[in-house]
Tab-separated table of C-alpha atoms in Angstrom:
chain	number	residue	atom	x	y	z
A	1	MET	CA	38.296	-49.089	-80.203
A	2	LYS	CA	40.244	-46.149	-81.557
A	3	SER	CA	43.338	-46.877	-83.645
A	4	LEU	CA	46.295	-47.341	-81.307
A	5	LYS	CA	44.335	-45.357	-78.756
A	6	LYS	CA	46.200	-44.042	-75.775
A	7	TYR	CA	49.385	-45.655	-74.702
A	8	SER	CA	49.317	-46.139	-70.960
A	9	ALA	CA	51.422	-44.463	-68.322
A	10	LEU	CA	50.853	-47.642	-66.352
A	11	ALA	CA	51.879	-50.013	-68.962
A	12	LEU	CA	54.806	-47.620	-69.113
A	13	ALA	CA	56.705	-49.286	-71.798
A	14	GLY	CA	54.284	-52.087	-71.990
A	15	ALA	CA	51.169	-50.985	-73.787
A	16	GLY	CA	51.668	-51.202	-77.466
A	17	PHE	CA	53.715	-52.835	-80.149
A	18	TRP	CA	56.499	-50.346	-79.379
A	19	LEU	CA	57.371	-52.396	-76.320
A	20	MET	CA	58.163	-55.332	-78.506
A	21	ALA	CA	59.601	-53.539	-81.467
A	22	ALA	CA	62.401	-51.360	-80.151
A	23	LYS	CA	66.128	-51.513	-80.653
A	24	THR	CA	68.834	-50.019	-78.467
A	25	GLY	CA	69.690	-46.314	-78.734
A	26	ASP	CA	67.270	-43.406	-78.739
A	27	VAL	CA	64.007	-45.241	-78.208
A	28	MET	CA	61.801	-42.393	-79.405
A	29	THR	CA	63.736	-42.025	-82.648
A	30	GLU	CA	64.110	-45.755	-83.149
A	31	LEU	CA	60.383	-46.317	-82.837
A	32	GLY	CA	59.311	-43.168	-84.662
A	33	ILE	CA	57.291	-41.917	-81.699
A	34	GLU	CA	56.615	-38.189	-81.852
A	35	THR	CA	56.739	-36.343	-78.546
A	36	PRO	CA	53.285	-34.665	-78.838
A	37	LYS	CA	51.676	-38.049	-79.519
A	38	LEU	CA	53.420	-39.671	-76.556
A	39	GLN	CA	52.416	-36.813	-74.267
A	40	TYR	CA	48.812	-36.952	-75.416
A	41	ASP	CA	48.614	-40.706	-74.924
A	42	VAL	CA	50.150	-40.609	-71.438
A	43	LEU	CA	47.724	-37.926	-70.278
A	44	SER	CA	44.737	-39.649	-71.866
A	45	ASN	CA	45.497	-43.030	-70.371
A	46	LEU	CA	45.985	-41.639	-66.905
A	47	LYS	CA	42.369	-40.428	-67.046
A	48	GLU	CA	40.957	-43.663	-68.419
A	49	GLU	CA	39.244	-46.164	-66.170
A	50	LYS	CA	41.135	-49.088	-67.683
A	51	TRP	CA	44.892	-49.602	-67.633
A	52	PHE	CA	45.618	-49.110	-71.308
A	53	PHE	CA	44.251	-49.444	-74.803
A	54	PHE	CA	45.777	-51.069	-77.815
A	55	ASN	CA	44.848	-51.995	-81.351
A	56	ALA	CA	47.769	-53.683	-83.040
A	57	THR	CA	47.473	-53.568	-86.820
A	58	GLY	CA	48.890	-56.195	-89.152
A	59	SER	CA	51.940	-54.044	-89.924
A	60	MET	CA	52.618	-53.599	-86.220
A	61	ARG	CA	52.566	-57.323	-85.636
A	62	GLN	CA	54.939	-57.855	-88.553
A	63	MET	CA	57.396	-55.353	-87.094
A	64	ALA	CA	57.159	-57.014	-83.708
A	65	ARG	CA	57.972	-60.420	-85.150
A	66	ARG	CA	61.219	-59.076	-86.637
A	67	ILE	CA	62.524	-57.755	-83.298
A	68	PRO	CA	64.922	-60.039	-81.407
A	69	GLU	CA	63.541	-61.118	-78.051
A	70	GLU	CA	66.703	-60.054	-76.232
A	71	SER	CA	66.075	-56.376	-77.096
A	72	ARG	CA	62.518	-56.168	-75.851
A	73	ALA	CA	63.182	-55.787	-72.121
A	74	VAL	CA	65.728	-53.038	-72.828
A	75	THR	CA	63.105	-51.203	-74.833
A	76	VAL	CA	60.580	-51.463	-72.043
A	77	ARG	CA	62.869	-49.761	-69.546
A	78	ALA	CA	64.063	-47.128	-72.025
A	79	LEU	CA	60.554	-46.149	-73.006
A	80	GLY	CA	59.455	-46.275	-69.383
A	81	LYS	CA	62.114	-43.705	-68.492
A	82	VAL	CA	60.814	-41.400	-71.218
A	83	VAL	CA	57.290	-41.656	-69.851
A	84	ARG	CA	58.344	-41.132	-66.242
A	85	THR	CA	60.463	-38.104	-67.126
A	86	TYR	CA	57.492	-36.524	-68.824
A	87	VAL	CA	55.048	-37.298	-66.010
A	88	GLU	CA	57.424	-35.772	-63.464
A	89	SER	CA	57.927	-32.594	-65.513
A	90	SER	CA	56.235	-29.213	-65.089
A	91	VAL	CA	54.990	-29.571	-68.669
A	92	PHE	CA	52.862	-32.550	-67.675
A	93	LYS	CA	51.589	-30.849	-64.512
A	94	ASP	CA	50.461	-27.854	-66.541
A	95	ALA	CA	48.821	-30.096	-69.147
A	96	TRP	CA	47.049	-32.055	-66.406
A	97	LEU	CA	45.605	-28.928	-64.783
A	98	GLN	CA	44.603	-27.438	-68.109
A	99	ASP	CA	42.809	-30.622	-69.095
A	100	LEU	CA	41.221	-30.829	-65.658
A	101	ARG	CA	39.625	-27.433	-66.180
A	102	THR	CA	37.654	-28.891	-69.099
A	103	ILE	CA	36.293	-31.638	-66.832
A	104	TYR	CA	35.736	-29.505	-63.727
A	105	PRO	CA	35.207	-25.970	-65.059
A	106	TYR	CA	34.676	-23.115	-62.636
A	107	ASP	CA	34.354	-19.350	-62.855
A	108	GLU	CA	37.438	-17.812	-61.281
A	109	ARG	CA	35.513	-14.633	-60.393
A	110	TYR	CA	33.584	-16.563	-57.737
A	111	THR	CA	36.523	-18.227	-56.005
A	112	ALA	CA	38.264	-16.781	-52.968
A	113	GLU	CA	41.291	-16.035	-55.142
A	114	GLY	CA	39.178	-14.459	-57.866
A	115	ILE	CA	37.218	-12.283	-55.454
A	116	ALA	CA	40.421	-11.133	-53.729
A	117	LYS	CA	41.944	-10.278	-57.095
A	118	LYS	CA	38.864	-8.352	-58.191
A	119	GLN	CA	38.736	-6.454	-54.902
A	120	GLN	CA	42.370	-5.518	-55.358
A	121	GLN	CA	41.645	-4.257	-58.859
A	122	ASP	CA	38.554	-2.392	-57.665
A	123	ASN	CA	40.473	-0.702	-54.872
A	124	ALA	CA	43.188	0.402	-57.276
A	125	GLU	CA	40.633	1.774	-59.737
A	126	ARG	CA	38.693	3.481	-56.964
A	127	ALA	CA	41.849	5.086	-55.605
A	128	ALA	CA	42.708	6.386	-59.079
A	129	MET	CA	39.211	7.805	-59.534
A	130	LYS	CA	39.301	9.478	-56.128
A	131	SER	CA	42.626	11.072	-56.963
A	132	GLN	CA	40.953	12.628	-60.006
A	133	LEU	CA	37.804	13.588	-58.138
A	134	GLY	CA	39.349	16.566	-56.371
A	135	ALA	CA	40.430	18.155	-59.644
A	136	GLN	CA	36.997	17.512	-61.168
A	137	MET	CA	35.221	19.158	-58.233
A	138	ALA	CA	37.552	22.150	-58.352
A	139	ALA	CA	36.752	22.590	-62.037
A	140	MET	CA	33.048	22.293	-61.230
A	141	ASP	CA	33.355	25.051	-58.577
A	142	GLN	CA	34.946	27.344	-61.137
A	143	GLY	CA	32.255	26.619	-63.705
A	144	PHE	CA	29.379	27.144	-61.262
A	145	ALA	CA	30.909	30.402	-59.974
A	146	GLN	CA	30.319	31.927	-63.380
A	147	MET	CA	26.684	30.751	-63.644
A	148	ASP	CA	23.720	32.984	-62.907
A	149	PRO	CA	21.619	31.290	-60.155
A	150	ALA	CA	18.319	32.069	-61.890
A	151	MET	CA	19.481	30.707	-65.241
A	152	LEU	CA	20.849	27.573	-63.537
A	153	LYS	CA	17.509	27.008	-61.822
A	154	MET	CA	15.649	27.317	-65.126
A	155	ALA	CA	17.989	24.775	-66.748
A	156	ALA	CA	17.496	22.430	-63.822
A	157	GLN	CA	13.715	22.751	-64.217
A	158	SER	CA	13.960	21.537	-67.820
A	159	GLN	CA	16.193	18.702	-66.639
A	160	LEU	CA	13.611	17.736	-64.009
A	161	VAL	CA	10.873	17.431	-66.645
A	162	ARG	CA	13.025	15.106	-68.763
A	163	GLU	CA	14.009	12.929	-65.816
A	164	GLU	CA	10.388	12.549	-64.708
A	165	ARG	CA	9.476	11.276	-68.179
A	166	GLU	CA	12.379	8.844	-68.123
A	167	LEU	CA	11.139	7.267	-64.878
A	168	ALA	CA	8.434	5.357	-66.735
A	169	SER	CA	11.023	3.423	-68.736
A	170	LEU	CA	13.127	2.415	-65.723
A	171	SER	CA	12.728	-0.452	-63.269
A	172	GLY	CA	14.336	-2.012	-60.229
A	173	ALA	CA	17.236	-0.361	-58.467
A	174	GLU	CA	17.786	2.061	-61.337
A	175	ARG	CA	14.221	3.388	-61.026
A	176	THR	CA	14.562	3.731	-57.261
A	177	THR	CA	17.773	5.753	-57.589
A	178	GLN	CA	16.319	7.995	-60.290
A	179	ALA	CA	13.097	8.573	-58.321
A	180	GLN	CA	15.113	9.658	-55.298
A	181	HIS	CA	17.122	12.068	-57.429
A	182	VAL	CA	13.925	13.569	-58.914
A	183	ALA	CA	12.403	13.982	-55.454
A	184	ASN	CA	15.517	15.776	-54.171
A	185	LEU	CA	15.596	18.051	-57.215
A	186	LYS	CA	11.915	18.942	-56.763
A	187	LYS	CA	12.588	19.820	-53.154
A	188	MET	CA	15.455	22.134	-54.125
A	189	MET	CA	13.252	23.884	-56.686
A	190	SER	CA	11.360	25.570	-53.844
A	191	LEU	CA	14.534	27.372	-52.720
A	192	PRO	CA	15.626	30.889	-53.787
A	193	PRO	CA	18.005	30.851	-56.796
A	194	ALA	CA	21.188	31.522	-54.757
A	195	GLU	CA	20.411	28.785	-52.218
A	196	PHE	CA	19.312	26.443	-55.011
A	197	LYS	CA	22.660	26.953	-56.746
A	198	LYS	CA	24.527	26.147	-53.532
A	199	GLN	CA	22.588	22.959	-52.735
A	200	TYR	CA	22.448	21.808	-56.356
A	201	LEU	CA	26.247	21.981	-56.627
A	202	ALA	CA	26.573	20.123	-53.333
A	203	SER	CA	24.198	17.392	-54.521
A	204	LEU	CA	26.154	16.921	-57.756
A	205	LYS	CA	29.404	16.551	-55.806
A	206	GLN	CA	27.804	14.039	-53.452
A	207	GLN	CA	26.498	12.032	-56.393
A	208	MET	CA	29.984	11.947	-57.934
A	209	LEU	CA	31.481	10.749	-54.647
A	210	THR	CA	28.803	8.068	-54.251
A	211	ASN	CA	29.402	6.806	-57.792
A	212	VAL	CA	33.137	6.470	-57.110
A	213	ASN	CA	32.556	4.539	-53.878
A	214	GLN	CA	30.107	2.164	-55.559
A	215	GLU	CA	32.130	1.643	-58.741
A	216	ASN	CA	33.322	-1.916	-59.461
A	217	THR	CA	32.037	-3.459	-56.228
A	218	ASN	CA	31.330	-7.173	-55.838
A	219	ASP	CA	27.691	-6.645	-54.836
A	220	ASP	CA	26.597	-8.153	-58.152
A	221	LEU	CA	28.106	-11.511	-57.247
A	222	ASP	CA	25.118	-13.682	-56.473
A	223	LYS	CA	25.549	-15.674	-53.249
A	224	ASP	CA	23.977	-18.829	-54.681
A	225	ARG	CA	26.209	-18.628	-57.735
A	226	MET	CA	29.207	-18.088	-55.506
A	227	ALA	CA	28.426	-21.239	-53.497
A	228	GLU	CA	27.983	-23.223	-56.712
A	229	GLU	CA	31.269	-22.049	-58.188
A	230	ARG	CA	33.146	-22.704	-54.951
A	231	GLN	CA	31.851	-26.277	-55.024
A	232	LYS	CA	33.121	-26.647	-58.591
A	233	LYS	CA	36.497	-25.270	-57.532
A	234	ALA	CA	36.594	-27.770	-54.662
A	235	GLU	CA	36.028	-30.618	-57.143
A	236	PHE	CA	38.831	-29.285	-59.303
A	237	ASP	CA	41.182	-29.032	-56.319
A	238	ALA	CA	40.306	-32.577	-55.249
A	239	HIS	CA	41.635	-33.912	-58.565
A	240	ALA	CA	44.497	-31.466	-59.051
A	241	ASN	CA	47.010	-33.876	-57.530
A	242	PHE	CA	47.321	-36.692	-60.056
A	243	ARG	CA	49.733	-38.771	-57.947
A	244	PRO	CA	47.059	-40.816	-56.119
A	245	LEU	CA	45.582	-41.772	-59.476
A	246	LEU	CA	49.031	-42.573	-60.867
A	247	LYS	CA	49.738	-44.817	-57.873
A	248	LYS	CA	46.474	-46.653	-58.450
A	249	ARG	CA	47.205	-47.122	-62.143
A	250	LEU	CA	50.689	-48.454	-61.407
A	251	GLN	CA	49.394	-50.821	-58.737
A	252	ASP	CA	46.604	-52.029	-61.021
A	253	PHE	CA	49.147	-52.807	-63.720
A	254	ILE	CA	51.397	-54.657	-61.268
A	255	THR	CA	48.460	-56.708	-59.985
A	256	LEU	CA	47.296	-57.547	-63.493
A	257	SER	CA	50.753	-58.543	-64.698
A	258	GLU	CA	51.257	-60.823	-61.691
A	259	SER	CA	48.125	-62.739	-62.599
A	260	VAL	CA	49.278	-63.633	-66.129
A	261	ASP	CA	50.256	-67.265	-66.684
A	262	PHE	CA	52.900	-67.062	-69.394
A	263	GLU	CA	53.033	-70.867	-69.526
A	264	ALA	CA	49.387	-71.114	-70.505
A	265	ARG	CA	48.831	-73.484	-73.414
A	266	LEU	CA	47.050	-72.503	-76.610
A	267	VAL	CA	45.005	-74.843	-78.773
A	268	PRO	CA	43.636	-74.412	-82.312
A	269	MET	CA	40.131	-72.975	-82.429
A	270	GLY	CA	39.079	-72.747	-86.052
A	271	ARG	CA	41.375	-70.239	-87.783
A	272	LYS	CA	42.522	-68.838	-84.452
A	273	GLN	CA	44.008	-70.091	-81.236
A	274	ALA	CA	42.364	-70.183	-77.851
A	275	PHE	CA	43.502	-70.963	-74.339
A	276	ALA	CA	43.201	-74.587	-73.394
A	277	ASN	CA	42.117	-73.432	-69.946
A	278	PRO	CA	38.603	-71.939	-70.334
A	279	VAL	CA	39.234	-69.727	-67.307
A	280	TYR	CA	42.008	-67.971	-69.221
A	281	GLU	CA	39.804	-67.622	-72.265
A	282	ARG	CA	37.415	-65.522	-70.167
A	283	LYS	CA	40.186	-63.188	-69.017
A	284	PRO	CA	39.954	-59.508	-70.065
A	285	SER	CA	41.684	-58.305	-73.208
A	286	GLU	CA	44.409	-56.555	-71.150
A	287	TRP	CA	45.410	-59.869	-69.549
A	288	LYS	CA	45.601	-61.550	-72.947
A	289	PHE	CA	47.584	-58.662	-74.369
A	290	LEU	CA	50.252	-59.030	-71.680
A	291	TYR	CA	50.337	-62.756	-72.324
A	292	ARG	CA	51.057	-62.124	-76.014
A	293	MET	CA	53.801	-59.633	-75.131
A	294	GLY	CA	55.686	-62.331	-73.349
A	295	LYS	CA	57.179	-62.843	-69.920
A	296	GLY	CA	60.423	-60.872	-70.408
A	297	PRO	CA	58.963	-57.506	-71.467
A	298	VAL	CA	56.106	-57.730	-68.970
A	299	MET	CA	58.413	-58.553	-66.060
A	300	GLU	CA	60.608	-55.603	-67.000
A	301	ALA	CA	57.560	-53.327	-67.140
A	302	ARG	CA	56.426	-54.670	-63.762
A	303	SER	CA	59.842	-54.049	-62.258
A	304	PHE	CA	59.852	-50.504	-63.583
A	305	ALA	CA	56.326	-49.907	-62.254
A	306	ARG	CA	57.264	-51.217	-58.800
A	307	GLN	CA	60.309	-48.978	-58.627
A	308	TRP	CA	58.339	-45.932	-59.723
A	309	LEU	CA	55.528	-46.704	-57.278
A	310	ALA	CA	57.987	-47.092	-54.395
A	311	GLU	CA	59.597	-43.735	-55.172
A	312	LEU	CA	56.377	-41.779	-55.591
A	313	ARG	CA	55.871	-39.190	-52.870
């Protein structure tokens, strides 16, 4: 078991030597509990299957023995308030969701929100490109007006030879598109130079317009991948609300604490002590831990848990 691993949001102020070792005043300062550590432990314990973890060292037990019994219940409630304030804060909600993403990761590009966002970005980019397209075509008209049709046709012939050679290295959709372009260019080569110039310019403009319309589309989003990622997002959403889990943890703690017999008798068992009742000796370590804490602190923790549970929405 990890050293003082994870102080429970359920045990509230009841899952560690701190519950027995506090004085009045600022409970965090009095007990030397650093806020990041408390926040980490609360989040970790909420995810754990068991109620809480503890590993009291010898020094912890010595500190606990020096604390007056009358101050322990006060400490429980004070520390419980600190925990509840954190759990009900936006800081905890953000930490919960961030941690949840590590357990239920999903690709935002494949969610409904991600696709809508990408479509919005694509539309904005496409609109910007179209606004520039008119100026580009006007500049192309001016450039072509100065070209000799025969010289343009000769240059296009050299281009056709290169593109035919390149076909061998292409595959898939890219090869299909290139093959269509080569076929169209070959067809135009049979035209007189003036008509070739006219149709060649028109084909270049059409290609530019097609490229703009196809730019940044979502066609590359695989449907199977999209279904998979949406399922992952659904799992994330199902756990996003931590309150049902918090209610269960609180109720589990209440039920456990109600089962503890604080009047149970101990008998020597070698160098240690054991419960005289063998049924109690078989109880889980959490039950025995609450027994060692004592009736006062545990009842205060139970009272705090009941109040919190009743007020949870």
